[in-house]
Amino acid sequence: MTSESVIERPQDGKNLSLSIDARIQEKMYEEIYKLAHRVGFQGGAGVIMNIHDGTLLAATSYPEYSSAVMSKGEDTKQISSLLSDKQNPFLNRVTLGLYTPGSIVKPFVAMGALAEGIISPSKQILSTGSISLPNPFFPGKFSVFRDWKAHGWVDMRKALAVSSDVYFYAVGGGFEDQQGLGISNIEKYMRIFGFGKSTGIDIGNEAVGTIPNPEWKKENFDGDIWRIGDTYNTSIGQYGFQVTPIQAVKATASLANEGMLIEPSIILDRQNIQKGEVLPFENNSWFKIINEGMRQTVLEGTARGLNIAGLEVAGKTGTAELGALKQFVNSWVIGFFPYKDPQYAFVIMMEKGPHDNLIGATYVGNQVLNWMVAHTPEYTK
């Protein structure tokens, strides 16, 4: 009898060089960890991405677990603790974490408004702190949609800087004489920037998230119809909107490089680097307007914590309210640097912290970027 067994000798694989800079990765994790413990955030994530080739300098998810503990299987008590941990340390929040984005969507809504020609960037809209619409179900009563404060007259750049909800209600859904994008166009431009679909990153599975629309509402709310208030809330990144941090950094990079949507990767010196998808915007000056608004956000707006010495940063904050009672928030900041010659985009997300806390993702960004200026100047000059 002749054996039919076949033995294939093992072969050495090719060496693989990663783009992650361990120093920055460690610093970002440390700052997310410290703030989460200090304030009470459930978790967090941070990413820094080269806007020209998509390589990642850092991709941090907190909390995490020790793979050595799991592979050895000896410390059953610690393994049991990890498995029952409500903070979900096995979730890679960078690629699989789905989060309400809040106001970080506003630059992309603004780009859609410019592309559709519904508003001039110099047109001012008055924010008195809210807008009111007649309630069709209760004559004489009004539905009120609030801003987080009264901002006065704001044009597009200032609306981004101060994060005016009223401005984006009007631009997103329309109000008085201002035409709105409407939910179909909001969804269209969110998808153009890569939300609601895979980024193509080469580190395993991804979540794709949700861009709310009438079909989604009908399916998830027992056939209920879409209303103008749903459009308003979607236009400021609330309602059923969910995105991943890796989607957010990919989209932000396309603002910084003015129109290239590049696939993120942790592989250094990829042989077949994709140059990316050219976004369908006719006028590159639109990117300049958005980026000027994001720079103004850092100089005098909601991201002043990123106005650091030695590095010009452009950014946009987001605070997404969570829960029926809105007692929790996700805190976001996106941006890029150096402002005049962008090389890197970043996103930091702090997950599910107390609503009354005033310290969030921008603080982490401040600590990390200040540290990079001092310790890794090759990335900030």
XYZ file of C-alpha atoms in Angstrom:
381
model
C 0.000 0.000 0.000
C 1.302 3.428 -0.890
C 0.542 6.413 1.314
C -1.134 9.315 -0.422
C -0.139 11.824 2.259
C 1.629 14.880 0.933
C 3.947 16.980 3.052
C 4.492 20.566 2.024
C 7.508 22.099 3.625
C 6.948 25.502 5.273
C 8.233 28.537 3.473
C 9.358 31.798 4.961
C 6.996 34.672 4.314
C 8.060 38.073 3.114
C 9.065 40.724 5.591
C 6.353 43.265 6.237
C 7.103 46.794 7.354
C 4.362 48.725 9.101
C 3.808 52.456 8.874
C 2.800 52.801 12.546
C 5.188 54.914 14.611
C 5.233 53.171 17.997
C 6.158 56.382 19.807
C 3.091 58.262 18.584
C 0.888 55.206 19.024
C 1.949 54.879 22.648
C 1.490 58.591 23.372
C -1.980 58.691 21.849
C -3.087 55.618 23.778
C -1.683 57.096 26.999
C -3.586 60.368 26.577
C -6.863 58.650 25.674
C -6.439 56.305 28.649
C -5.715 59.135 31.084
C -8.645 61.273 29.986
C -11.061 58.329 30.021
C -10.112 57.553 33.626
C -10.084 61.185 34.691
C -13.454 62.171 33.240
C -15.413 58.948 32.780
C -15.390 58.163 29.073
C -16.142 54.518 28.281
C -13.486 54.265 25.582
C -11.750 56.082 22.788
C -9.907 55.888 19.487
C -7.336 57.933 17.614
C -5.897 57.837 14.094
C -3.255 59.840 12.232
C -3.049 59.293 8.464
C -0.744 60.484 5.693
C -3.051 62.363 3.323
C -0.991 61.520 0.230
C -0.498 57.745 0.451
C -2.945 56.683 3.159
C -0.379 55.175 5.529
C -1.235 55.393 9.223
C 1.154 56.808 11.808
C -1.120 55.736 14.640
C -4.330 53.735 15.027
C -5.214 53.460 18.690
C -8.199 51.838 20.361
C -8.903 52.039 24.099
C -9.458 49.857 26.067
C -7.463 47.010 24.613
C -6.368 43.567 25.787
C -3.131 41.606 25.954
C -2.982 39.052 23.154
C -0.343 37.158 25.138
C -2.790 36.609 27.996
C -5.384 35.220 25.612
C -2.994 33.005 23.633
C -1.391 31.461 26.722
C -4.747 30.845 28.352
C -3.181 30.473 31.794
C -4.617 33.456 33.646
C -8.252 32.350 33.655
C -9.258 35.054 36.115
C -7.986 37.849 33.861
C -9.482 36.222 30.770
C -12.847 35.954 32.496
C -12.588 39.618 33.487
C -11.855 40.638 29.892
C -14.768 38.609 28.545
C -17.226 40.201 30.953
C -15.880 43.758 30.685
C -18.725 46.088 29.638
C -16.163 48.438 28.050
C -15.605 45.790 25.359
C -11.789 45.641 25.148
C -11.987 43.237 22.183
C -13.598 45.881 19.964
C -11.213 47.649 17.600
C -12.890 51.028 17.840
C -10.898 52.429 14.903
C -12.516 50.170 12.313
C -15.445 48.458 14.033
C -16.679 51.084 16.479
C -19.832 52.843 15.290
C -20.451 56.275 16.783
C -22.805 59.207 16.384
C -20.526 61.832 14.769
C -22.191 65.106 15.699
C -20.769 68.260 14.166
C -17.735 66.693 12.479
C -20.070 66.100 9.507
C -20.575 69.833 8.971
C -17.552 70.393 6.663
C -18.890 67.671 4.360
C -22.439 69.048 4.417
C -20.952 72.451 3.580
C -19.077 70.971 0.615
C -22.337 69.502 -0.644
C -24.039 72.889 -0.310
C -21.283 74.552 -2.348
C -21.364 71.841 -5.000
C -25.158 72.109 -5.346
C -24.943 75.903 -5.518
C -27.607 76.454 -2.858
C -25.636 79.037 -0.872
C -22.765 81.456 -1.321
C -20.016 81.022 1.281
C -20.364 84.720 2.093
C -24.122 84.621 2.721
C -24.940 85.151 6.389
C -27.649 83.354 8.336
C -28.874 84.610 11.697
C -28.646 82.268 14.661
C -30.730 83.547 17.559
C -30.295 80.230 19.360
C -33.026 78.213 17.634
C -35.452 77.969 14.735
C -39.150 77.190 15.012
C -41.497 75.528 12.548
C -45.304 75.277 12.774
C -46.282 71.863 14.113
C -48.588 70.269 11.485
C -50.233 68.038 14.091
C -50.928 70.732 16.690
C -52.107 74.023 15.145
C -50.725 77.057 16.933
C -47.776 75.135 18.354
C -44.220 75.022 17.055
C -41.432 72.492 16.775
C -38.245 74.096 18.067
C -34.770 73.089 16.864
C -32.107 74.529 19.097
C -28.564 75.699 18.511
C -26.077 75.114 21.298
C -25.959 78.907 21.706
C -26.928 82.066 19.827
C -24.162 82.969 17.366
C -25.621 85.990 15.601
C -24.925 86.403 11.890
C -22.639 83.678 10.504
C -21.336 82.905 7.037
C -20.041 79.468 6.063
C -16.528 79.871 7.477
C -17.761 81.266 10.770
C -20.561 78.685 10.974
C -17.904 75.988 10.813
C -15.727 77.799 13.346
C -18.447 78.264 15.961
C -20.317 75.092 14.908
C -23.665 76.815 14.401
C -26.498 74.289 14.291
C -28.988 76.858 12.973
C -26.799 77.523 9.932
C -26.629 73.815 9.109
C -30.332 73.255 9.769
C -30.982 75.876 7.089
C -28.359 74.556 4.672
C -29.316 70.932 5.268
C -33.097 71.091 5.359
C -33.978 74.616 4.297
C -35.501 77.463 6.300
C -37.388 80.586 5.208
C -35.594 81.892 2.078
C -32.699 79.464 2.316
C -32.953 76.345 0.155
C -31.752 73.138 1.796
C -29.803 70.215 0.410
C -32.493 67.747 1.417
C -31.872 64.287 2.771
C -31.119 62.707 -0.627
C -28.282 65.133 -1.304
C -26.995 64.915 2.270
C -26.733 61.160 1.852
C -25.193 61.580 -1.610
C -22.354 63.780 -0.369
C -21.731 61.749 2.772
C -21.235 58.703 0.552
C -18.988 60.678 -1.811
C -16.708 61.306 1.173
C -16.692 57.616 2.073
C -19.215 57.415 4.879
C -21.592 54.463 4.845
C -19.110 52.127 3.149
C -15.828 50.313 3.700
C -12.591 52.320 3.604
C -10.592 49.353 2.290
C -8.100 49.365 5.168
C -5.919 46.258 5.306
C -6.388 45.219 8.955
C -9.468 43.038 8.857
C -13.185 43.634 8.944
C -14.828 47.034 9.083
C -18.197 48.375 10.066
C -19.848 50.559 7.430
C -22.199 52.603 9.589
C -25.484 54.321 8.821
C -26.510 57.469 6.991
C -30.154 58.032 7.957
C -32.674 58.311 5.134
C -36.419 57.748 4.655
C -36.005 54.044 3.847
C -33.879 53.506 6.961
C -36.467 55.277 9.132
C -39.358 53.327 7.648
C -37.556 50.053 8.342
C -36.456 50.937 11.877
C -39.464 52.946 13.105
C -42.453 50.820 12.126
C -43.072 52.509 8.797
C -42.939 56.071 10.148
C -42.494 58.799 7.534
C -39.475 61.085 7.167
C -39.950 64.621 8.490
C -38.069 67.893 8.112
C -36.816 67.580 11.677
C -35.113 64.309 10.719
C -33.266 66.154 7.961
C -32.261 68.901 10.382
C -30.858 66.412 12.881
C -29.047 64.423 10.205
C -27.435 67.611 8.866
C -25.687 68.119 12.230
C -24.614 64.488 12.576
C -27.313 63.329 14.977
C -30.354 61.066 14.717
C -29.352 57.594 13.420
C -26.039 58.735 11.928
C -23.181 56.331 12.736
C -19.598 56.386 11.444
C -16.257 54.797 12.278
C -13.102 56.750 13.180
C -11.287 55.317 10.142
C -14.044 56.661 7.853
C -13.747 60.052 9.525
C -9.985 60.291 9.034
C -10.209 59.155 5.409
C -12.831 61.827 4.690
C -10.807 64.489 6.520
C -7.717 63.607 4.496
C -9.690 64.272 1.301
C -10.409 67.819 2.519
C -6.729 68.385 3.267
C -5.471 67.065 -0.079
C -8.313 68.848 -1.878
C -10.176 66.043 -3.523
C -8.471 62.639 -3.304
C -10.187 59.878 -1.321
C -7.300 57.589 -0.440
C -7.476 54.064 0.958
C -5.884 53.862 4.435
C -3.206 51.267 5.172
C -0.772 50.178 7.871
C 1.642 48.747 5.269
C 4.732 50.819 4.569
C 6.043 50.960 0.991
C 3.089 49.212 -0.597
C 4.029 48.029 -4.088
C 0.749 49.018 -5.652
C -0.280 52.160 -3.806
C -3.596 53.326 -5.098
C -3.509 57.023 -5.838
C -7.096 57.203 -4.729
C -10.446 58.256 -6.060
C -10.800 61.762 -7.448
C -13.847 63.308 -5.851
C -16.424 64.807 -8.251
C -16.097 68.475 -7.312
C -15.674 70.963 -10.128
C -14.102 73.772 -8.126
C -11.046 73.287 -5.899
C -11.703 76.666 -4.285
C -14.554 74.996 -2.391
C -11.995 72.962 -0.455
C -10.124 76.165 0.331
C -13.274 77.696 1.820
C -13.914 74.658 4.038
C -10.291 74.465 5.119
C -10.245 78.168 5.955
C -13.287 77.589 8.132
C -11.511 74.712 9.868
C -8.454 76.884 10.474
C -10.732 79.580 11.897
C -12.180 76.879 14.183
C -8.731 76.475 15.737
C -7.876 80.167 15.875
C -11.118 81.457 17.371
C -13.746 78.736 17.399
C -14.585 75.499 19.157
C -11.152 73.878 18.621
C -8.998 76.603 20.180
C -7.273 73.895 22.214
C -5.437 72.933 19.008
C -3.931 76.404 18.605
C -0.493 75.269 19.712
C 2.972 76.743 19.326
C 5.074 75.414 16.489
C 2.319 73.822 14.413
C -0.570 75.315 12.434
C -3.578 73.021 12.667
C -7.033 73.047 11.029
C -9.815 71.243 12.838
C -13.476 70.641 13.541
C -15.055 69.477 16.764
C -18.153 67.387 17.326
C -20.202 66.645 20.415
C -22.816 63.981 19.743
C -25.594 63.591 22.291
C -26.518 60.036 23.270
C -29.401 58.344 25.033
C -33.056 59.251 25.394
C -32.200 61.752 28.113
C -29.021 62.926 26.325
C -27.015 62.307 29.483
C -23.966 61.046 27.567
C -21.878 62.363 24.660
C -19.274 61.257 22.152
C -16.551 63.884 21.890
C -14.807 64.188 18.511
C -12.150 66.267 16.842
C -10.951 65.922 13.241
C -8.312 67.956 11.448
C -5.051 68.134 9.552
C -1.576 69.657 9.740
C 0.498 71.618 8.850
C -2.266 73.913 7.638
C -0.372 75.594 4.773
C 1.185 72.370 3.465
C -0.976 69.513 4.763
C 0.678 66.142 5.284
C -1.397 64.374 7.950
C -5.064 64.113 8.898
C -6.210 63.001 12.324
C -9.295 62.005 14.250
C -9.789 61.495 17.967
C -13.018 60.144 19.411
C -13.837 59.832 23.100
C -16.739 57.470 23.643
C -19.760 57.926 25.909
C -18.733 60.439 28.538
C -20.873 62.517 30.889
C -22.865 65.281 29.203
C -21.776 68.025 31.608
C -18.065 67.372 31.099
C -16.217 70.072 29.132
C -12.946 68.202 28.484
C -12.849 65.825 25.549
C -11.173 64.876 22.287
C -9.655 68.320 21.657
C -7.698 68.043 24.898
C -6.236 64.715 23.768
C -5.358 66.290 20.421
C -3.622 69.151 22.214
C -1.498 66.771 24.280
C -0.557 64.523 21.366
C 0.270 67.306 18.880
C 2.268 69.300 21.431
C 4.229 66.136 22.178
C 4.807 65.500 18.470
C 6.176 69.023 17.953
C 8.743 68.348 20.682
C 9.547 64.658 20.126
C 8.746 63.780 16.485
C 9.392 67.024 14.575
C 9.900 65.097 11.340
C 6.105 64.916 11.107
C 5.246 68.475 12.070
C 7.715 70.640 10.111
